[in-house]
Amino acid sequence: MGANTFNETHQITFYETDVTNTVTPSMLINMIILASEDQTTSLGVGSDVVSQLGIGWVVTQYKIDITRMPQVNETITLTTRATCYNRYFAFREFWVHDEAGNECVHVESIWVTMNYESRKIVTIPEAIIKPFESEQVKMIPRLGRPKRLTDADQVMTKQYGVRYFDIDGNGHVNNSRYFDWLLDALPMSFLTRHDLVSLNIRFENEVQYHHTVTSEAALVTDVTSSITTKHRITMADGEVATEAECRWVPKQTATEPQTD
Amino acid sequence: MGANTFNETHQITFYETDVTNTVTPSMLINMIILASEDQTTSLGVGSDVVSQLGIGWVVTQYKIDITRMPQVNETITLTTRATCYNRYFAFREFWVHDEAGNECVHVESIWVTMNYESRKIVTIPEAIIKPFESEQVKMIPRLGRPKRLTDADQVMTKQYGVRYFDIDGNGHVNNSRYFDWLLDALPMSFLTRHDLVSLNIRFENEVQYHHTVTSEAALVTDVTSSITTKHRITMADGEVATEAECRWVPKQTATEPQTD
């Protein structure tokens, strides 16, 4: 018997989309996290209950596969399942389907429980994982490492200050903000002409309010049909906050965004 | 007979709120704009129809009065009405009510129609205003000017680069972004300890992708019980993009935000 699934519908607003009226990666993450929060709350193990144990759930990696990113005004179905777990890691999946029932997005993610005080990873307490009927396993699936930037890469760089409104209700920089920093390092001409088809992101170290972060990106030129970009976000001391790898295809439709 | 009103409900998501789980001013603006877009579409004069005339609606000023800013998970009702208009200006109001029917927010706004090519204000075409049954008037209400920053003010300053994801489906910087820039110039210790009770903002000149803007803020010390901050956003050449004035009161609840 598999883990129980949870789903809810959501209508895409204009402020969840970009200049091409397509859902932004950061808003995609917000939407799926909303579904998982609603599942945990419905099972009586929401963040209020978890925080009473002095811990919190933290994502360490997302692997996102995109068949078609939804557009403004579409009503989507968000589905999630805490598929399996072991002593330290939980593996959670998400799906986005459109109104016709077609799969638009599949997300695999790895979660840990972190002690608030020590900021150390702790054994996942049985009480907060049991309600999901998640399969207990020796090894959770590996999502692979994003390709790393090297000295040989021609790197595009931008800097960002962490803002007050980047901090969410948990007192941390909202994970979705990293996606904006990562992708904004690419030129607008690239972003409006390509569709993101996959994104693999690992969170290594947490950035804080008032930090200045550097977002570095490079295009990988190889012989495959898809285009790959490699990304890294570092802090002032050079410490790596996040590494990511994206794959892209040229947009099918030749329509340029409105520039009225 | 007054102008017809439009309303819709919306449930507040965590990503529409801040570290205190309160709706952010930028997301408040997004939500009310969503309601006005849904009204214009329902009346057959949505942005697709308006853009066929070579023009677009542009907001020049918002005056926002806040009784209580909604919190995460609340279901609110957004109401809007194109109250009155004259040859060049339309006056639109918005209300946010909570589930108990209490008024949380009232927004007055002034709109113009702008020609896409010339970027000049044009006479509001009868065809796109008529469906709202808006009252034709000589003078629309004046919203007052925000108090101006002066050389005597002790100014806090931050700089922001305009990002790819700041651009919306109309090809412009989304108006809501100005609110993030304006308010982030204030210290976190101030923002978490005060409730915004009013905000008067005038949009003077439009910023563009890749611009760097400067957000300046100063606290007005006077004898009234409320606290006033004055704000200005300028572009690299010193041109003023936005001026705003905010009024604040100390938060009623002494609870500090979670900082786990």
mmCIF file of C-alpha atoms in Angstrom, chain A:
data_model
loop_
_atom_site.group_PDB
_atom_site.id
_atom_site.type_symbol
_atom_site.label_atom_id
_atom_site.label_comp_id
_atom_site.label_asym_id
_atom_site.label_seq_id
_atom_site.Cartn_x
_atom_site.Cartn_y
_atom_site.Cartn_z
ATOM 1 C CA MET A 1 0.000 0.000 0.000
ATOM 2 C CA GLY A 2 1.480 3.319 -1.066
ATOM 3 C CA ALA A 3 1.588 6.650 0.703
ATOM 4 C CA ASN A 4 -1.600 8.672 0.657
ATOM 5 C CA THR A 5 -1.863 11.432 -1.927
ATOM 6 C CA PHE A 6 -3.352 14.867 -1.484
ATOM 7 C CA ASN A 7 -4.607 17.201 -4.156
ATOM 8 C CA GLU A 8 -6.145 20.629 -4.559
ATOM 9 C CA THR A 9 -6.937 22.950 -7.435
ATOM 10 C CA HIS A 10 -5.503 26.401 -8.019
ATOM 11 C CA GLN A 11 -6.262 29.073 -10.594
ATOM 12 C CA ILE A 12 -3.134 30.805 -11.929
ATOM 13 C CA THR A 13 -3.151 34.583 -11.338
ATOM 14 C CA PHE A 14 -1.266 37.109 -13.492
ATOM 15 C CA TYR A 15 1.130 37.756 -10.610
ATOM 16 C CA GLU A 16 2.237 34.125 -10.641
ATOM 17 C CA THR A 17 3.369 34.451 -14.285
ATOM 18 C CA ASP A 18 6.118 36.202 -16.255
ATOM 19 C CA VAL A 19 6.258 38.480 -19.300
ATOM 20 C CA THR A 20 5.219 35.486 -21.475
ATOM 21 C CA ASN A 21 2.203 34.795 -19.179
ATOM 22 C CA THR A 22 3.858 31.540 -18.066
ATOM 23 C CA VAL A 23 4.104 30.412 -14.424
ATOM 24 C CA THR A 24 7.515 31.398 -12.998
ATOM 25 C CA PRO A 25 9.683 28.669 -11.422
ATOM 26 C CA SER A 26 9.574 30.516 -8.083
ATOM 27 C CA MET A 27 5.768 30.590 -8.115
ATOM 28 C CA LEU A 28 5.645 26.915 -9.142
ATOM 29 C CA ILE A 29 7.618 26.136 -5.984
ATOM 30 C CA ASN A 30 5.309 28.297 -3.880
ATOM 31 C CA MET A 31 2.250 26.479 -5.267
ATOM 32 C CA ILE A 32 3.569 22.972 -4.614
ATOM 33 C CA ILE A 33 4.710 23.963 -1.116
ATOM 34 C CA LEU A 34 1.182 25.272 -0.517
ATOM 35 C CA ALA A 35 -0.156 21.797 -1.434
ATOM 36 C CA SER A 36 2.287 20.042 0.903
ATOM 37 C CA GLU A 37 1.498 22.466 3.754
ATOM 38 C CA ASP A 38 -2.205 21.854 3.207
ATOM 39 C CA GLN A 39 -1.582 18.083 3.306
ATOM 40 C CA THR A 40 0.472 18.235 6.511
ATOM 41 C CA THR A 41 -2.153 20.473 8.144
ATOM 42 C CA SER A 42 -5.006 18.153 7.071
ATOM 43 C CA LEU A 43 -3.157 15.204 8.655
ATOM 44 C CA GLY A 44 -2.626 17.069 11.932
ATOM 45 C CA VAL A 45 1.139 17.420 11.541
ATOM 46 C CA GLY A 46 1.329 20.990 10.249
ATOM 47 C CA SER A 47 4.229 23.343 10.930
ATOM 48 C CA ASP A 48 2.725 24.425 14.276
ATOM 49 C CA VAL A 49 2.838 20.800 15.510
ATOM 50 C CA VAL A 50 6.295 20.142 14.039
ATOM 51 C CA SER A 51 7.747 23.333 15.529
ATOM 52 C CA GLN A 52 6.615 22.231 19.008
ATOM 53 C CA LEU A 53 9.264 19.493 18.682
ATOM 54 C CA GLY A 54 11.893 22.204 18.167
ATOM 55 C CA ILE A 55 12.393 21.189 14.564
ATOM 56 C CA GLY A 56 11.302 22.126 11.067
ATOM 57 C CA TRP A 57 11.152 20.485 7.646
ATOM 58 C CA VAL A 58 13.824 21.746 5.234
ATOM 59 C CA VAL A 59 14.169 20.936 1.522
ATOM 60 C CA THR A 60 17.676 20.020 0.401
ATOM 61 C CA GLN A 61 16.985 19.287 -3.273
ATOM 62 C CA TYR A 62 14.334 19.640 -5.984
ATOM 63 C CA LYS A 63 14.394 17.900 -9.350
ATOM 64 C CA ILE A 64 11.731 19.422 -11.574
ATOM 65 C CA ASP A 65 10.632 18.003 -14.935
ATOM 66 C CA ILE A 66 8.390 20.225 -17.007
ATOM 67 C CA THR A 67 6.297 18.969 -19.914
ATOM 68 C CA ARG A 68 4.439 22.271 -20.213
ATOM 69 C CA MET A 69 4.540 25.114 -17.724
ATOM 70 C CA PRO A 70 0.960 26.328 -17.063
ATOM 71 C CA GLN A 71 -0.231 29.734 -18.284
ATOM 72 C CA VAL A 72 -2.196 32.572 -16.683
ATOM 73 C CA ASN A 73 -5.887 31.835 -15.877
ATOM 74 C CA GLU A 74 -5.524 28.035 -16.153
ATOM 75 C CA THR A 75 -6.926 25.988 -13.298
ATOM 76 C CA ILE A 76 -4.383 23.366 -12.304
ATOM 77 C CA THR A 77 -4.482 20.409 -9.950
ATOM 78 C CA LEU A 78 -1.605 20.144 -7.483
ATOM 79 C CA THR A 79 -0.951 16.623 -6.207
ATOM 80 C CA THR A 80 1.599 15.572 -3.602
ATOM 81 C CA ARG A 81 2.704 12.424 -1.827
ATOM 82 C CA ALA A 82 5.367 11.725 0.823
ATOM 83 C CA THR A 83 6.503 8.706 -1.175
ATOM 84 C CA CYS A 84 9.167 7.160 1.081
ATOM 85 C CA TYR A 85 11.641 7.942 3.850
ATOM 86 C CA ASN A 86 14.494 6.589 5.912
ATOM 87 C CA ARG A 87 16.084 7.661 9.184
ATOM 88 C CA TYR A 88 17.226 11.072 7.927
ATOM 89 C CA PHE A 89 15.634 11.742 4.561
ATOM 90 C CA ALA A 90 12.078 11.985 3.249
ATOM 91 C CA PHE A 91 11.337 11.776 -0.461
ATOM 92 C CA ARG A 92 8.284 13.775 -1.555
ATOM 93 C CA GLU A 93 6.778 13.988 -5.035
ATOM 94 C CA PHE A 94 4.530 16.600 -6.607
ATOM 95 C CA TRP A 95 2.555 16.688 -9.835
ATOM 96 C CA VAL A 96 0.821 19.508 -11.667
ATOM 97 C CA HIS A 97 -1.972 18.552 -14.066
ATOM 98 C CA ASP A 98 -3.991 20.799 -16.358
ATOM 99 C CA GLU A 99 -7.786 20.807 -16.742
ATOM 100 C CA ALA A 100 -7.593 18.152 -19.474
ATOM 101 C CA GLY A 101 -5.753 15.891 -17.028
ATOM 102 C CA ASN A 102 -2.385 16.145 -18.776
ATOM 103 C CA GLU A 103 0.711 16.088 -16.606
ATOM 104 C CA CYS A 104 2.454 19.481 -16.831
ATOM 105 C CA VAL A 105 5.101 19.164 -14.128
ATOM 106 C CA HIS A 106 6.615 16.415 -11.951
ATOM 107 C CA VAL A 107 8.784 17.371 -8.978
ATOM 108 C CA GLU A 108 10.910 15.060 -6.826
ATOM 109 C CA SER A 109 12.239 16.512 -3.586
ATOM 110 C CA ILE A 110 14.362 15.532 -0.613
ATOM 111 C CA TRP A 111 13.543 16.782 2.856
ATOM 112 C CA VAL A 112 15.240 16.641 6.241
ATOM 113 C CA THR A 113 14.187 17.687 9.730
ATOM 114 C CA MET A 114 16.444 20.317 11.254
ATOM 115 C CA ASN A 115 16.804 21.330 14.876
ATOM 116 C CA TYR A 116 16.019 25.054 15.245
ATOM 117 C CA GLU A 117 18.701 25.723 17.832
ATOM 118 C CA SER A 118 21.627 23.662 16.609
ATOM 119 C CA ARG A 119 20.719 23.985 12.881
ATOM 120 C CA LYS A 120 21.694 20.294 12.687
ATOM 121 C CA ILE A 121 19.828 17.526 10.881
ATOM 122 C CA VAL A 122 17.987 15.185 13.259
ATOM 123 C CA THR A 123 16.320 11.774 12.907
ATOM 124 C CA ILE A 124 12.828 12.240 11.468
ATOM 125 C CA PRO A 125 10.426 11.732 14.393
ATOM 126 C CA GLU A 126 8.012 8.841 13.743
ATOM 127 C CA ALA A 127 5.042 10.948 14.947
ATOM 128 C CA ILE A 128 5.340 13.521 12.171
ATOM 129 C CA ILE A 129 5.932 11.078 9.279
ATOM 130 C CA LYS A 130 3.513 8.259 10.189
ATOM 131 C CA PRO A 131 0.270 10.024 9.111
ATOM 132 C CA PHE A 132 1.497 10.107 5.478
ATOM 133 C CA GLU A 133 1.623 6.270 5.262
ATOM 134 C CA SER A 134 4.975 6.807 3.594
ATOM 135 C CA GLU A 135 7.036 3.709 2.741
ATOM 136 C CA GLN A 136 10.028 3.184 5.035
ATOM 137 C CA VAL A 137 13.092 2.337 2.905
ATOM 138 C CA LYS A 138 16.840 1.768 3.255
ATOM 139 C CA MET A 139 17.747 4.270 0.555
ATOM 140 C CA ILE A 140 15.624 7.039 -0.875
ATOM 141 C CA PRO A 141 16.000 7.740 -4.628
ATOM 142 C CA ARG A 142 19.065 9.789 -5.597
ATOM 143 C CA LEU A 143 18.360 12.865 -7.679
ATOM 144 C CA GLY A 144 21.872 13.332 -9.081
ATOM 145 C CA ARG A 145 24.108 16.360 -8.605
ATOM 146 C CA PRO A 146 23.657 19.486 -10.721
ATOM 147 C CA LYS A 147 26.594 19.966 -13.134
ATOM 148 C CA ARG A 148 29.155 22.268 -11.523
ATOM 149 C CA LEU A 149 30.467 25.579 -12.830
ATOM 150 C CA THR A 150 34.213 25.403 -13.585
ATOM 151 C CA ASP A 151 36.945 27.949 -14.190
ATOM 152 C CA ALA A 152 36.627 27.227 -17.915
ATOM 153 C CA ASP A 153 33.048 28.527 -18.005
ATOM 154 C CA GLN A 154 32.201 31.966 -19.284
ATOM 155 C CA VAL A 155 30.155 33.172 -16.327
ATOM 156 C CA MET A 156 27.409 35.801 -16.202
ATOM 157 C CA THR A 157 27.117 37.369 -12.760
ATOM 158 C CA LYS A 158 24.563 39.454 -10.870
ATOM 159 C CA GLN A 159 24.315 40.480 -7.235
ATOM 160 C CA TYR A 160 21.232 40.615 -5.035
ATOM 161 C CA GLY A 161 20.579 41.968 -1.566
ATOM 162 C CA VAL A 162 18.295 39.819 0.579
ATOM 163 C CA ARG A 163 15.164 41.895 1.271
ATOM 164 C CA TYR A 164 12.645 42.073 4.082
ATOM 165 C CA PHE A 165 9.935 40.625 1.833
ATOM 166 C CA ASP A 166 12.164 37.627 0.964
ATOM 167 C CA ILE A 167 11.652 36.371 4.536
ATOM 168 C CA ASP A 168 8.632 34.120 5.029
ATOM 169 C CA GLY A 169 6.466 33.229 8.017
ATOM 170 C CA ASN A 170 9.103 30.749 9.232
ATOM 171 C CA GLY A 171 11.621 33.567 9.603
ATOM 172 C CA HIS A 172 13.757 32.247 6.717
ATOM 173 C CA VAL A 173 14.445 33.328 3.171
ATOM 174 C CA ASN A 174 11.647 31.719 1.164
ATOM 175 C CA ASN A 175 13.112 28.953 -1.031
ATOM 176 C CA SER A 176 11.346 30.337 -4.081
ATOM 177 C CA ARG A 177 13.577 33.451 -4.022
ATOM 178 C CA TYR A 178 16.636 31.415 -5.020
ATOM 179 C CA PHE A 179 14.921 30.587 -8.322
ATOM 180 C CA ASP A 180 14.509 34.289 -9.150
ATOM 181 C CA TRP A 181 18.175 34.992 -8.367
ATOM 182 C CA LEU A 182 19.383 31.943 -10.330
ATOM 183 C CA LEU A 183 17.414 32.652 -13.483
ATOM 184 C CA ASP A 184 17.654 36.452 -13.528
ATOM 185 C CA ALA A 185 21.401 36.042 -14.168
ATOM 186 C CA LEU A 186 20.469 34.866 -17.695
ATOM 187 C CA PRO A 187 19.711 37.506 -20.367
ATOM 188 C CA MET A 188 16.041 38.454 -20.999
ATOM 189 C CA SER A 189 16.500 37.551 -24.666
ATOM 190 C CA PHE A 190 17.342 33.989 -23.611
ATOM 191 C CA LEU A 191 14.553 33.696 -21.023
ATOM 192 C CA THR A 192 11.774 34.890 -23.360
ATOM 193 C CA ARG A 193 12.866 32.539 -26.187
ATOM 194 C CA HIS A 194 13.335 29.279 -24.271
ATOM 195 C CA ASP A 195 11.135 26.936 -22.283
ATOM 196 C CA LEU A 196 12.548 25.449 -19.111
ATOM 197 C CA VAL A 197 12.212 21.648 -19.312
ATOM 198 C CA SER A 198 14.105 20.587 -16.207
ATOM 199 C CA LEU A 199 15.720 22.084 -13.146
ATOM 200 C CA ASN A 200 17.843 20.313 -10.545
ATOM 201 C CA ILE A 201 18.650 22.452 -7.513
ATOM 202 C CA ARG A 202 20.515 21.674 -4.299
ATOM 203 C CA PHE A 203 20.372 23.922 -1.255
ATOM 204 C CA GLU A 204 23.703 23.839 0.561
ATOM 205 C CA ASN A 205 23.737 26.788 2.954
ATOM 206 C CA GLU A 206 21.065 29.214 4.011
ATOM 207 C CA VAL A 207 21.351 32.924 3.209
ATOM 208 C CA GLN A 208 20.159 35.513 5.716
ATOM 209 C CA TYR A 209 18.420 38.896 5.694
ATOM 210 C CA HIS A 210 20.815 41.673 4.619
ATOM 211 C CA HIS A 211 23.279 39.235 2.978
ATOM 212 C CA THR A 212 24.416 40.097 -0.515
ATOM 213 C CA VAL A 213 24.452 37.043 -2.751
ATOM 214 C CA THR A 214 26.122 36.519 -6.108
ATOM 215 C CA SER A 215 24.292 34.582 -8.803
ATOM 216 C CA GLU A 216 26.541 33.039 -11.447
ATOM 217 C CA ALA A 217 25.309 31.333 -14.625
ATOM 218 C CA ALA A 218 26.948 29.771 -17.670
ATOM 219 C CA LEU A 219 25.684 28.182 -20.866
ATOM 220 C CA VAL A 220 26.931 24.660 -21.561
ATOM 221 C CA THR A 221 27.630 24.150 -25.241
ATOM 222 C CA ASP A 222 27.439 20.502 -26.187
ATOM 223 C CA VAL A 223 26.084 18.354 -28.999
ATOM 224 C CA THR A 224 22.699 17.476 -27.488
ATOM 225 C CA SER A 225 19.515 19.055 -28.770
ATOM 226 C CA SER A 226 18.645 20.660 -25.447
ATOM 227 C CA ILE A 227 20.465 23.638 -23.987
ATOM 228 C CA THR A 228 21.941 23.425 -20.493
ATOM 229 C CA THR A 229 22.718 26.245 -18.075
ATOM 230 C CA LYS A 230 24.711 25.817 -14.858
ATOM 231 C CA HIS A 231 24.094 28.039 -11.860
ATOM 232 C CA ARG A 232 25.594 28.864 -8.489
ATOM 233 C CA ILE A 233 24.656 31.261 -5.716
ATOM 234 C CA THR A 234 27.421 32.238 -3.342
ATOM 235 C CA MET A 235 27.619 34.403 -0.241
ATOM 236 C CA ALA A 236 30.053 37.242 0.458
ATOM 237 C CA ASP A 237 32.603 34.810 1.975
ATOM 238 C CA GLY A 238 32.451 32.615 -1.147
ATOM 239 C CA GLU A 239 30.420 29.893 0.583
ATOM 240 C CA VAL A 240 28.015 28.155 -1.809
ATOM 241 C CA ALA A 241 24.325 28.659 -0.965
ATOM 242 C CA THR A 242 22.832 26.834 -3.950
ATOM 243 C CA GLU A 243 23.866 24.968 -7.092
ATOM 244 C CA ALA A 244 21.538 24.247 -9.976
ATOM 245 C CA GLU A 245 21.387 22.906 -13.495
ATOM 246 C CA CYS A 246 18.653 23.793 -15.994
ATOM 247 C CA ARG A 247 17.735 22.338 -19.362
ATOM 248 C CA TRP A 248 15.903 24.402 -21.967
ATOM 249 C CA VAL A 249 14.374 24.073 -25.422
ATOM 250 C CA PRO A 250 13.633 26.910 -27.864
ATOM 251 C CA LYS A 251 10.030 28.104 -27.508
ATOM 252 C CA GLN A 252 7.675 26.374 -29.957
ATOM 253 C CA THR A 253 5.555 29.459 -30.574
ATOM 254 C CA ALA A 254 7.263 32.301 -32.370
ATOM 255 C CA THR A 255 5.192 34.928 -30.533
ATOM 256 C CA GLU A 256 7.269 37.574 -28.836
ATOM 257 C CA PRO A 257 6.008 38.936 -25.516
ATOM 258 C CA GLN A 258 4.041 42.177 -25.652
ATOM 259 C CA THR A 259 6.274 45.163 -25.198
ATOM 260 C CA ASP A 260 3.611 47.838 -25.417
#
